[in-house]
Each structure stands twice: as structure tokens, then as C-alpha cells.
mmCIF file of C-alpha atoms in Angstrom:
data_model
loop_
_atom_site.group_PDB
_atom_site.id
_atom_site.type_symbol
_atom_site.label_atom_id
_atom_site.label_comp_id
_atom_site.label_asym_id
_atom_site.label_seq_id
_atom_site.Cartn_x
_atom_site.Cartn_y
_atom_site.Cartn_z
ATOM 1 C CA MET A 138 -17.526 -13.539 9.493
ATOM 2 C CA PRO A 139 -16.188 -10.092 10.588
ATOM 3 C CA GLU A 140 -16.096 -7.262 8.114
ATOM 4 C CA PRO A 141 -12.652 -6.821 6.495
ATOM 5 C CA LYS A 142 -12.639 -3.217 7.704
ATOM 6 C CA ASP A 143 -13.230 -4.307 11.305
ATOM 7 C CA PRO A 144 -10.007 -3.511 13.249
ATOM 8 C CA GLU A 145 -10.455 -6.834 15.064
ATOM 9 C CA PHE A 146 -10.423 -8.746 11.773
ATOM 10 C CA ILE A 147 -6.947 -10.271 12.024
ATOM 11 C CA PRO A 148 -6.704 -13.563 10.127
ATOM 12 C CA GLU A 149 -4.774 -16.414 11.695
ATOM 13 C CA GLY A 150 -1.077 -16.357 10.837
ATOM 14 C CA VAL A 151 -0.837 -12.611 10.222
ATOM 15 C CA ASP A 152 2.512 -11.100 11.221
ATOM 16 C CA LEU A 153 1.948 -7.631 12.650
ATOM 17 C CA GLU A 154 5.538 -7.286 13.795
ATOM 18 C CA ARG A 155 6.736 -6.225 10.345
ATOM 19 C CA PRO A 156 5.052 -4.397 7.441
ATOM 20 C CA ASN A 157 3.945 -6.684 4.632
ATOM 21 C CA PRO A 158 4.271 -5.843 0.891
ATOM 22 C CA ALA A 159 0.748 -7.022 0.005
ATOM 23 C CA ARG A 160 -0.799 -4.854 2.716
ATOM 24 C CA ILE A 161 1.477 -1.907 1.880
ATOM 25 C CA TYR A 162 0.440 -2.171 -1.786
ATOM 26 C CA ASP A 163 -3.193 -2.238 -0.670
ATOM 27 C CA TRP A 164 -2.608 0.989 1.261
ATOM 28 C CA PHE A 165 -0.937 2.633 -1.760
ATOM 29 C CA LEU A 166 -4.088 1.817 -3.758
ATOM 30 C CA GLY A 167 -6.366 3.277 -1.106
ATOM 31 C CA GLY A 168 -7.541 -0.043 0.336
ATOM 32 C CA SER A 169 -8.447 -0.874 3.922
ATOM 33 C CA ALA A 170 -6.829 -4.300 4.412
ATOM 34 C CA ASN A 171 -3.770 -2.944 6.197
ATOM 35 C CA TRP A 172 -2.629 -2.105 9.700
ATOM 36 C CA ALA A 173 -0.818 0.770 11.389
ATOM 37 C CA ILE A 174 2.591 -0.804 10.817
ATOM 38 C CA ASP A 175 1.891 -1.027 7.067
ATOM 39 C CA ARG A 176 0.565 2.532 6.860
ATOM 40 C CA ALA A 177 3.542 3.908 8.752
ATOM 41 C CA PHE A 178 5.892 2.123 6.355
ATOM 42 C CA GLY A 179 3.929 3.387 3.359
ATOM 43 C CA GLU A 180 4.062 6.949 4.612
ATOM 44 C CA LYS A 181 7.847 6.750 4.920
ATOM 45 C CA VAL A 182 8.124 5.358 1.388
ATOM 46 C CA LEU A 183 5.982 8.191 0.030
ATOM 47 C CA GLU A 184 8.115 10.741 1.860
ATOM 48 C CA THR A 185 11.165 9.196 0.192
ATOM 49 C CA PHE A 186 9.674 8.739 -3.272
ATOM 50 C CA PRO A 187 6.209 10.303 -3.819
ATOM 51 C CA GLN A 188 5.817 8.622 -7.229
ATOM 52 C CA VAL A 189 5.385 5.212 -5.615
ATOM 53 C CA ARG A 190 1.614 5.553 -5.299
ATOM 54 C CA THR A 191 1.250 6.368 -9.003
ATOM 55 C CA ILE A 192 3.594 3.508 -9.919
ATOM 56 C CA ALA A 193 1.437 1.123 -7.864
ATOM 57 C CA ARG A 194 -1.708 2.343 -9.598
ATOM 58 C CA THR A 195 -0.020 1.968 -12.985
ATOM 59 C CA GLY A 196 0.727 -1.673 -12.204
ATOM 60 C CA ARG A 197 -2.844 -2.317 -11.119
ATOM 61 C CA ASP A 198 -4.176 -0.701 -14.288
ATOM 62 C CA PHE A 199 -1.841 -2.865 -16.394
ATOM 63 C CA LEU A 200 -3.354 -5.926 -14.747
ATOM 64 C CA GLY A 201 -6.828 -4.705 -15.650
ATOM 65 C CA ARG A 202 -5.916 -4.013 -19.264
ATOM 66 C CA GLY A 203 -4.228 -7.380 -19.610
ATOM 67 C CA VAL A 204 -7.185 -9.331 -18.247
ATOM 68 C CA HIS A 205 -9.623 -7.337 -20.381
ATOM 69 C CA TYR A 206 -7.498 -7.997 -23.474
ATOM 70 C CA LEU A 207 -7.314 -11.723 -22.728
ATOM 71 C CA ALA A 208 -11.055 -11.954 -22.137
ATOM 72 C CA ARG A 209 -11.630 -10.329 -25.506
ATOM 73 C CA GLN A 210 -9.406 -13.002 -27.057
ATOM 74 C CA GLY A 211 -11.731 -15.647 -25.657
ATOM 75 C CA VAL A 212 -9.813 -16.624 -22.494
ATOM 76 C CA THR A 213 -12.371 -17.408 -19.794
ATOM 77 C CA GLN A 214 -10.245 -18.885 -16.991
ATOM 78 C CA PHE A 215 -7.409 -17.382 -15.001
ATOM 79 C CA LEU A 216 -4.818 -18.372 -12.407
ATOM 80 C CA ASP A 217 -3.663 -15.274 -10.505
ATOM 81 C CA LEU A 218 -0.379 -15.862 -8.630
ATOM 82 C CA GLY A 219 0.535 -13.417 -5.885
ATOM 83 C CA SER A 220 -2.930 -11.928 -6.254
ATOM 84 C CA GLY A 221 -2.570 -9.760 -3.159
ATOM 85 C CA VAL A 222 -5.309 -8.079 -1.175
ATOM 86 C CA PRO A 223 -8.518 -7.699 -3.203
ATOM 87 C CA THR A 224 -9.334 -4.182 -4.304
ATOM 88 C CA VAL A 225 -11.321 -2.538 -7.077
ATOM 89 C CA GLY A 226 -10.793 -4.208 -10.440
ATOM 90 C CA ASN A 227 -10.134 -7.813 -9.460
ATOM 91 C CA VAL A 228 -9.367 -10.330 -12.177
ATOM 92 C CA HIS A 229 -12.745 -12.073 -12.014
ATOM 93 C CA GLU A 230 -14.662 -8.783 -12.073
ATOM 94 C CA ILE A 231 -12.883 -7.578 -15.207
ATOM 95 C CA ALA A 232 -13.141 -10.944 -16.930
ATOM 96 C CA GLU A 233 -16.854 -11.200 -16.099
ATOM 97 C CA SER A 234 -17.475 -7.822 -17.714
ATOM 98 C CA VAL A 235 -16.618 -9.552 -21.010
ATOM 99 C CA HIS A 236 -17.582 -13.179 -20.271
ATOM 100 C CA PRO A 237 -20.069 -13.551 -17.379
ATOM 101 C CA ASP A 238 -19.101 -17.208 -16.947
ATOM 102 C CA SER A 239 -15.368 -16.517 -16.488
ATOM 103 C CA ARG A 240 -13.485 -18.389 -13.763
ATOM 104 C CA CYS A 241 -10.500 -17.536 -11.577
ATOM 105 C CA VAL A 242 -8.295 -19.118 -8.928
ATOM 106 C CA TYR A 243 -6.441 -16.621 -6.741
ATOM 107 C CA VAL A 244 -3.203 -17.620 -4.986
ATOM 108 C CA ASP A 245 -1.270 -15.740 -2.308
ATOM 109 C CA ASN A 246 0.939 -16.571 0.670
ATOM 110 C CA GLU A 247 -0.221 -13.589 2.743
ATOM 111 C CA PRO A 248 -3.020 -14.599 5.178
ATOM 112 C CA VAL A 249 -4.654 -11.163 4.954
ATOM 113 C CA ALA A 250 -4.861 -11.359 1.154
ATOM 114 C CA VAL A 251 -6.338 -14.857 1.320
ATOM 115 C CA ALA A 252 -8.839 -14.042 4.078
ATOM 116 C CA HIS A 253 -10.099 -10.880 2.398
ATOM 117 C CA SER A 254 -10.322 -12.604 -0.967
ATOM 118 C CA ARG A 255 -12.458 -15.322 0.575
ATOM 119 C CA VAL A 256 -14.751 -12.752 2.172
ATOM 120 C CA LEU A 257 -15.112 -10.988 -1.173
ATOM 121 C CA LEU A 258 -15.933 -14.167 -3.059
ATOM 122 C CA GLU A 259 -18.320 -15.427 -0.394
ATOM 123 C CA ARG A 260 -20.365 -12.258 -0.756
ATOM 124 C CA HIS A 261 -20.008 -11.416 -4.413
ATOM 125 C CA GLY A 262 -18.665 -14.493 -6.187
ATOM 126 C CA ASP A 263 -19.782 -17.887 -7.397
ATOM 127 C CA PRO A 264 -17.938 -20.662 -5.483
ATOM 128 C CA ALA A 265 -18.301 -22.905 -8.515
ATOM 129 C CA ARG A 266 -16.381 -20.429 -10.669
ATOM 130 C CA HIS A 267 -13.891 -18.810 -8.265
ATOM 131 C CA ALA A 268 -11.526 -20.042 -5.558
ATOM 132 C CA VAL A 269 -8.747 -18.765 -3.294
ATOM 133 C CA LEU A 270 -5.656 -20.729 -2.281
ATOM 134 C CA HIS A 271 -3.186 -19.976 0.478
ATOM 135 C CA GLY A 272 0.045 -21.090 -1.123
ATOM 136 C CA ASP A 273 3.539 -20.270 -2.318
ATOM 137 C CA LEU A 274 3.855 -19.569 -6.043
ATOM 138 C CA ARG A 275 7.441 -20.863 -5.847
ATOM 139 C CA GLN A 276 5.962 -24.367 -5.641
ATOM 140 C CA PRO A 277 4.337 -24.670 -9.080
ATOM 141 C CA ASP A 278 3.493 -28.380 -8.933
ATOM 142 C CA ASP A 279 1.716 -27.975 -5.594
ATOM 143 C CA ILE A 280 -0.130 -24.843 -6.738
ATOM 144 C CA TRP A 281 -1.141 -26.467 -10.024
ATOM 145 C CA ARG A 282 -2.422 -29.608 -8.306
ATOM 146 C CA ARG A 283 -4.453 -27.661 -5.760
ATOM 147 C CA ALA A 284 -5.760 -25.195 -8.355
ATOM 148 C CA LEU A 285 -7.090 -28.049 -10.490
ATOM 149 C CA ALA A 286 -8.518 -29.752 -7.400
ATOM 150 C CA THR A 287 -10.854 -26.784 -6.882
ATOM 151 C CA GLY A 288 -12.690 -27.806 -10.037
ATOM 152 C CA VAL A 289 -12.631 -24.197 -11.228
ATOM 153 C CA LEU A 290 -10.053 -24.632 -13.991
ATOM 154 C CA ASP A 291 -10.252 -26.902 -17.022
ATOM 155 C CA PRO A 292 -6.692 -28.113 -17.819
ATOM 156 C CA GLU A 293 -7.737 -28.857 -21.395
ATOM 157 C CA GLN A 294 -8.595 -25.231 -22.168
ATOM 158 C CA PRO A 295 -6.340 -22.118 -22.352
ATOM 159 C CA ILE A 296 -5.598 -20.411 -19.046
ATOM 160 C CA GLY A 297 -4.506 -16.852 -18.433
ATOM 161 C CA LEU A 298 -1.606 -17.052 -15.957
ATOM 162 C CA ILE A 299 -1.286 -13.759 -14.094
ATOM 163 C CA VAL A 300 2.062 -12.982 -12.432
ATOM 164 C CA VAL A 301 1.807 -9.212 -12.035
ATOM 165 C CA GLY A 302 3.598 -7.144 -9.396
ATOM 166 C CA VAL A 303 5.177 -10.071 -7.605
ATOM 167 C CA LEU A 304 8.312 -11.380 -9.370
ATOM 168 C CA TYR A 305 10.454 -8.611 -7.892
ATOM 169 C CA PHE A 306 9.953 -10.194 -4.471
ATOM 170 C CA LEU A 307 11.674 -13.382 -5.669
ATOM 171 C CA GLY A 308 15.438 -13.453 -5.332
ATOM 172 C CA PRO A 309 18.028 -15.517 -7.232
ATOM 173 C CA ASP A 310 17.846 -18.312 -4.648
ATOM 174 C CA ASP A 311 14.138 -18.703 -5.459
ATOM 175 C CA ASP A 312 14.997 -19.573 -9.074
ATOM 176 C CA PRO A 313 12.186 -17.414 -10.507
ATOM 177 C CA HIS A 314 13.011 -18.323 -14.108
ATOM 178 C CA GLY A 315 12.845 -22.011 -13.286
ATOM 179 C CA VAL A 316 9.555 -21.486 -11.485
ATOM 180 C CA LEU A 317 7.987 -19.700 -14.460
ATOM 181 C CA ALA A 318 9.343 -22.354 -16.827
ATOM 182 C CA ARG A 319 7.585 -25.046 -14.797
ATOM 183 C CA TYR A 320 4.265 -23.176 -14.940
ATOM 184 C CA ARG A 321 4.789 -22.837 -18.698
ATOM 185 C CA ASP A 322 5.209 -26.591 -19.026
ATOM 186 C CA LEU A 323 2.046 -27.226 -16.991
ATOM 187 C CA LEU A 324 -0.140 -24.795 -18.940
ATOM 188 C CA PRO A 325 -2.191 -26.146 -21.852
ATOM 189 C CA SER A 326 -1.446 -24.958 -25.366
ATOM 190 C CA GLY A 327 -3.014 -21.601 -26.173
ATOM 191 C CA SER A 328 -2.545 -20.295 -22.631
ATOM 192 C CA TYR A 329 -1.044 -16.895 -21.856
ATOM 193 C CA LEU A 330 1.406 -15.405 -19.370
ATOM 194 C CA LEU A 331 0.811 -11.802 -18.264
ATOM 195 C CA SER A 332 3.604 -10.366 -16.131
ATOM 196 C CA SER A 333 5.258 -7.149 -15.009
ATOM 197 C CA HIS A 334 8.410 -6.127 -13.189
ATOM 198 C CA LEU A 335 10.193 -3.160 -11.656
ATOM 199 C CA THR A 336 13.395 -2.192 -13.451
ATOM 200 C CA GLU A 337 16.176 0.357 -13.411
ATOM 201 C CA ASP A 338 17.061 -0.134 -17.081
ATOM 202 C CA GLN A 339 16.792 3.144 -19.001
ATOM 203 C CA VAL A 340 15.158 4.792 -16.005
ATOM 204 C CA PRO A 341 16.159 8.474 -15.676
ATOM 205 C CA ASP A 342 19.022 9.117 -13.267
ATOM 206 C CA GLU A 343 16.828 11.697 -11.582
ATOM 207 C CA GLY A 344 15.269 10.018 -8.578
ATOM 208 C CA GLY A 345 17.853 7.227 -8.519
ATOM 209 C CA THR A 346 18.884 8.014 -4.962
ATOM 210 C CA GLU A 347 15.252 7.961 -3.850
ATOM 211 C CA ARG A 348 14.616 4.624 -5.596
ATOM 212 C CA GLU A 349 17.617 3.081 -3.864
ATOM 213 C CA ALA A 350 16.357 4.403 -0.528
ATOM 214 C CA VAL A 351 12.974 2.755 -1.144
ATOM 215 C CA ARG A 352 14.668 -0.551 -1.908
ATOM 216 C CA GLN A 353 16.570 -0.337 1.347
ATOM 217 C CA GLN A 354 13.328 0.409 3.194
ATOM 218 C CA TYR A 355 11.754 -2.746 1.784
ATOM 219 C CA GLN A 356 14.709 -4.761 3.024
ATOM 220 C CA ARG A 357 13.442 -3.888 6.500
ATOM 221 C CA SER A 358 9.948 -5.198 5.704
ATOM 222 C CA SER A 359 9.082 -8.882 5.336
ATOM 223 C CA SER A 360 10.256 -8.936 1.688
ATOM 224 C CA GLU A 361 13.198 -7.558 -0.250
ATOM 225 C CA LEU A 362 12.908 -5.937 -3.685
ATOM 226 C CA TYR A 363 14.921 -7.396 -6.583
ATOM 227 C CA MET A 364 15.195 -5.195 -9.651
ATOM 228 C CA ARG A 365 15.788 -6.876 -13.025
ATOM 229 C CA GLY A 366 16.862 -5.575 -16.397
ATOM 230 C CA ARG A 367 14.789 -5.843 -19.562
ATOM 231 C CA ASP A 368 16.702 -8.874 -20.874
ATOM 232 C CA GLU A 369 16.376 -10.748 -17.602
ATOM 233 C CA PHE A 370 12.659 -10.002 -17.478
ATOM 234 C CA THR A 371 12.167 -11.011 -21.115
ATOM 235 C CA ALA A 372 13.715 -14.394 -20.298
ATOM 236 C CA PHE A 373 10.645 -15.176 -18.162
ATOM 237 C CA PHE A 374 8.762 -15.556 -21.461
ATOM 238 C CA ASP A 375 11.104 -18.177 -22.944
ATOM 239 C CA GLY A 376 8.961 -20.805 -24.643
ATOM 240 C CA PHE A 377 6.119 -18.330 -25.131
ATOM 241 C CA GLU A 378 5.363 -16.099 -28.109
ATOM 242 C CA LEU A 379 5.267 -12.420 -27.149
ATOM 243 C CA VAL A 380 2.110 -10.555 -28.086
ATOM 244 C CA GLU A 381 2.597 -7.138 -29.655
ATOM 245 C CA PRO A 382 4.011 -4.743 -28.608
ATOM 246 C CA GLY A 383 6.270 -7.136 -26.668
ATOM 247 C CA VAL A 384 8.119 -6.026 -23.531
ATOM 248 C CA VAL A 385 7.357 -2.337 -23.009
ATOM 249 C CA TRP A 386 6.899 0.231 -20.258
ATOM 250 C CA LEU A 387 3.589 -0.409 -18.527
ATOM 251 C CA PRO A 388 2.096 2.975 -19.509
ATOM 252 C CA GLU A 389 2.649 2.002 -23.156
ATOM 253 C CA TRP A 390 0.999 -1.422 -23.109
ATOM 254 C CA HIS A 391 -2.381 -1.390 -24.934
ATOM 255 C CA ILE A 392 -3.207 1.904 -23.277
ATOM 256 C CA ASP A 393 -6.578 2.109 -25.070
ATOM 257 C CA GLU A 394 -7.766 -1.263 -23.749
ATOM 258 C CA ARG A 395 -9.132 0.325 -20.569
ATOM 259 C CA GLU A 396 -8.977 3.793 -19.027
ATOM 260 C CA SER A 397 -5.843 4.373 -16.954
ATOM 261 C CA LYS A 398 -5.381 7.819 -15.488
ATOM 262 C CA ALA A 399 -2.188 6.707 -13.743
ATOM 263 C CA SER A 400 -0.603 5.517 -16.984
ATOM 264 C CA ARG A 401 -1.577 8.675 -18.810
ATOM 265 C CA LYS A 402 0.359 10.673 -16.218
ATOM 266 C CA TYR A 403 3.482 9.151 -17.770
ATOM 267 C CA ALA A 404 2.560 10.118 -21.334
ATOM 268 C CA GLY A 405 5.788 11.074 -23.078
ATOM 269 C CA ASN A 406 7.911 9.749 -20.199
ATOM 270 C CA PRO A 407 6.830 6.110 -19.661
ATOM 271 C CA GLN A 408 10.272 5.132 -18.358
ATOM 272 C CA GLU A 409 9.579 7.154 -15.208
ATOM 273 C CA SER A 410 7.136 4.417 -14.202
ATOM 274 C CA SER A 411 10.142 2.121 -13.571
ATOM 275 C CA SER A 412 7.834 -0.719 -14.650
ATOM 276 C CA ILE A 413 7.862 -3.006 -17.666
ATOM 277 C CA GLY A 414 5.464 -5.734 -18.693
ATOM 278 C CA ALA A 415 4.342 -8.056 -21.438
ATOM 279 C CA LEU A 416 1.840 -10.678 -22.503
ATOM 280 C CA ALA A 417 2.844 -13.896 -24.260
ATOM 281 C CA ARG A 418 1.097 -16.980 -25.617
ATOM 282 C CA LYS A 419 2.120 -20.621 -25.271
ATOM 283 C CA PRO A 420 2.092 -22.259 -28.723
#
């Protein structure tokens, strides 16, 4: 199989006519699973709003802290929806640092993310404990059925459901709250939901014009950005019990769980991250 960094490594089904959010995010994080069209888009976004790279890193660090926290609570299996292109600090790597026998199923609808994840797991993972699915998280019953069919997840034991950095690509017509409610119903008791979202609630007016310009830029990519307020985001956790400190700015969430230089850049001004998140448990 070609190296992911090989310029000829173009998985089947990849659209190189438009920039893709998963590949753009990978570029923001310093990854290599992106193409010229994604890098050009990313450069324009950074010119518009230079904080975007730090915001992306803050979201990635939140994911790492959340998984580390869950692993310390005894959760050993994870379902990562909208997992994106693999980069440093993947869910299974962090979980294995606490529980070497941890398991994870990654799900994404971007062929590049799926192909690179499979390469990563083929070389550094255990196929009995990790799997990658090409699928649409908006189809919870299909994703759940296929995830269980891998044999990686035990439906009788708690699962850490990861939905980080992806809900803002789902619009009202996608019924994101209904989708999350269905996953909640499918999860066994004792499972957790870890999620984050971009927001404009209580975000300083300074930079508002730039943020709006970025949103308009994404409308020209393959996915549009949908901002949500704190109340609307909190509703994703209906039926779950929020873990302290509840819904907070990402730089404030269990900041001592793992090192996060990006989050510490927002010390004293966490709202500038434009990102909120939370962890909640299913009774």
C-alpha cells in the first residue's frame, strides 16, 4: 500500500475539485493528508482569521483530555464519529496509554480519512481491537450495526461515544439532535458522550467580522459551518448526566488532565476559542 505522504496516494472516491473540511483540519494541525486545494483554502482562512489554527489545536487537545479522562474512569472501548484524518494523539493511542487493551471503531465519510486510518491501523494497530468504517454518522442504526459487526465493541459494556469537531457540519435538515438521541438510545447504560461545538455565544465582538468571513469561506468548500448557541448545544446531552464542570469553553475543561499548550494560550480569555464542549454519562 502506498505511503500516505506519497502524492500519488489518492484513495478512491476522493473529490479534489473542492477543499474538504477533514483535510483542511489536518493541514491546520500540521498533517500531511491534504492536497493543494485544501492547503490553498487553509491559507486563505488563516489570512482572514489567524486564530483558526490555535482553535483547531484546542479542539484536538480537548479530544485527548476527554479520552484520557474516560480511560481513567475505566472506559476501554470507544466509537469515534467523524474521526477525521489520523494525526498525533488518536483515540486508541491515548486510551492505550491507560489501558493497553482498549478498543476503538473510527467512523468517517471522507475517503482520505478512512484510507489513512486504515494504513495507520494496519501498521501500528491490532485488527482485533480497532476498526475503521466508511460511513455517515447521520445514519445511527447503520453505523451501530456495522460497528458491532466488526467484533471490536461489546454492546453490554460502557462505550465512549466521541462526537468532537463535527456537529457544526450538520445543518437543521440533518436533524442532529435526533441523530444524537438515537445514538443515546443505542448506547448501553454507563456509556458516555464527549462532544464539542463552535459557538458565537458570549464570544467577544472583536473578530466577529473575520469569523463571519471564515464561515462564508467554508460555504464554498464541500461543507457549510453551522454555529450553535450554548443552550442548543447542551440539548445534545438530553437523557445524559453532565459530568462536572458541565458545558464550558474548551480551554477550561479538565485542563490538568493532559498538557495543552493551545488551551493555555486562552488562559483568562477562554471565550476567544469560540469552542464549547462537555462530557456526559448515560444512566
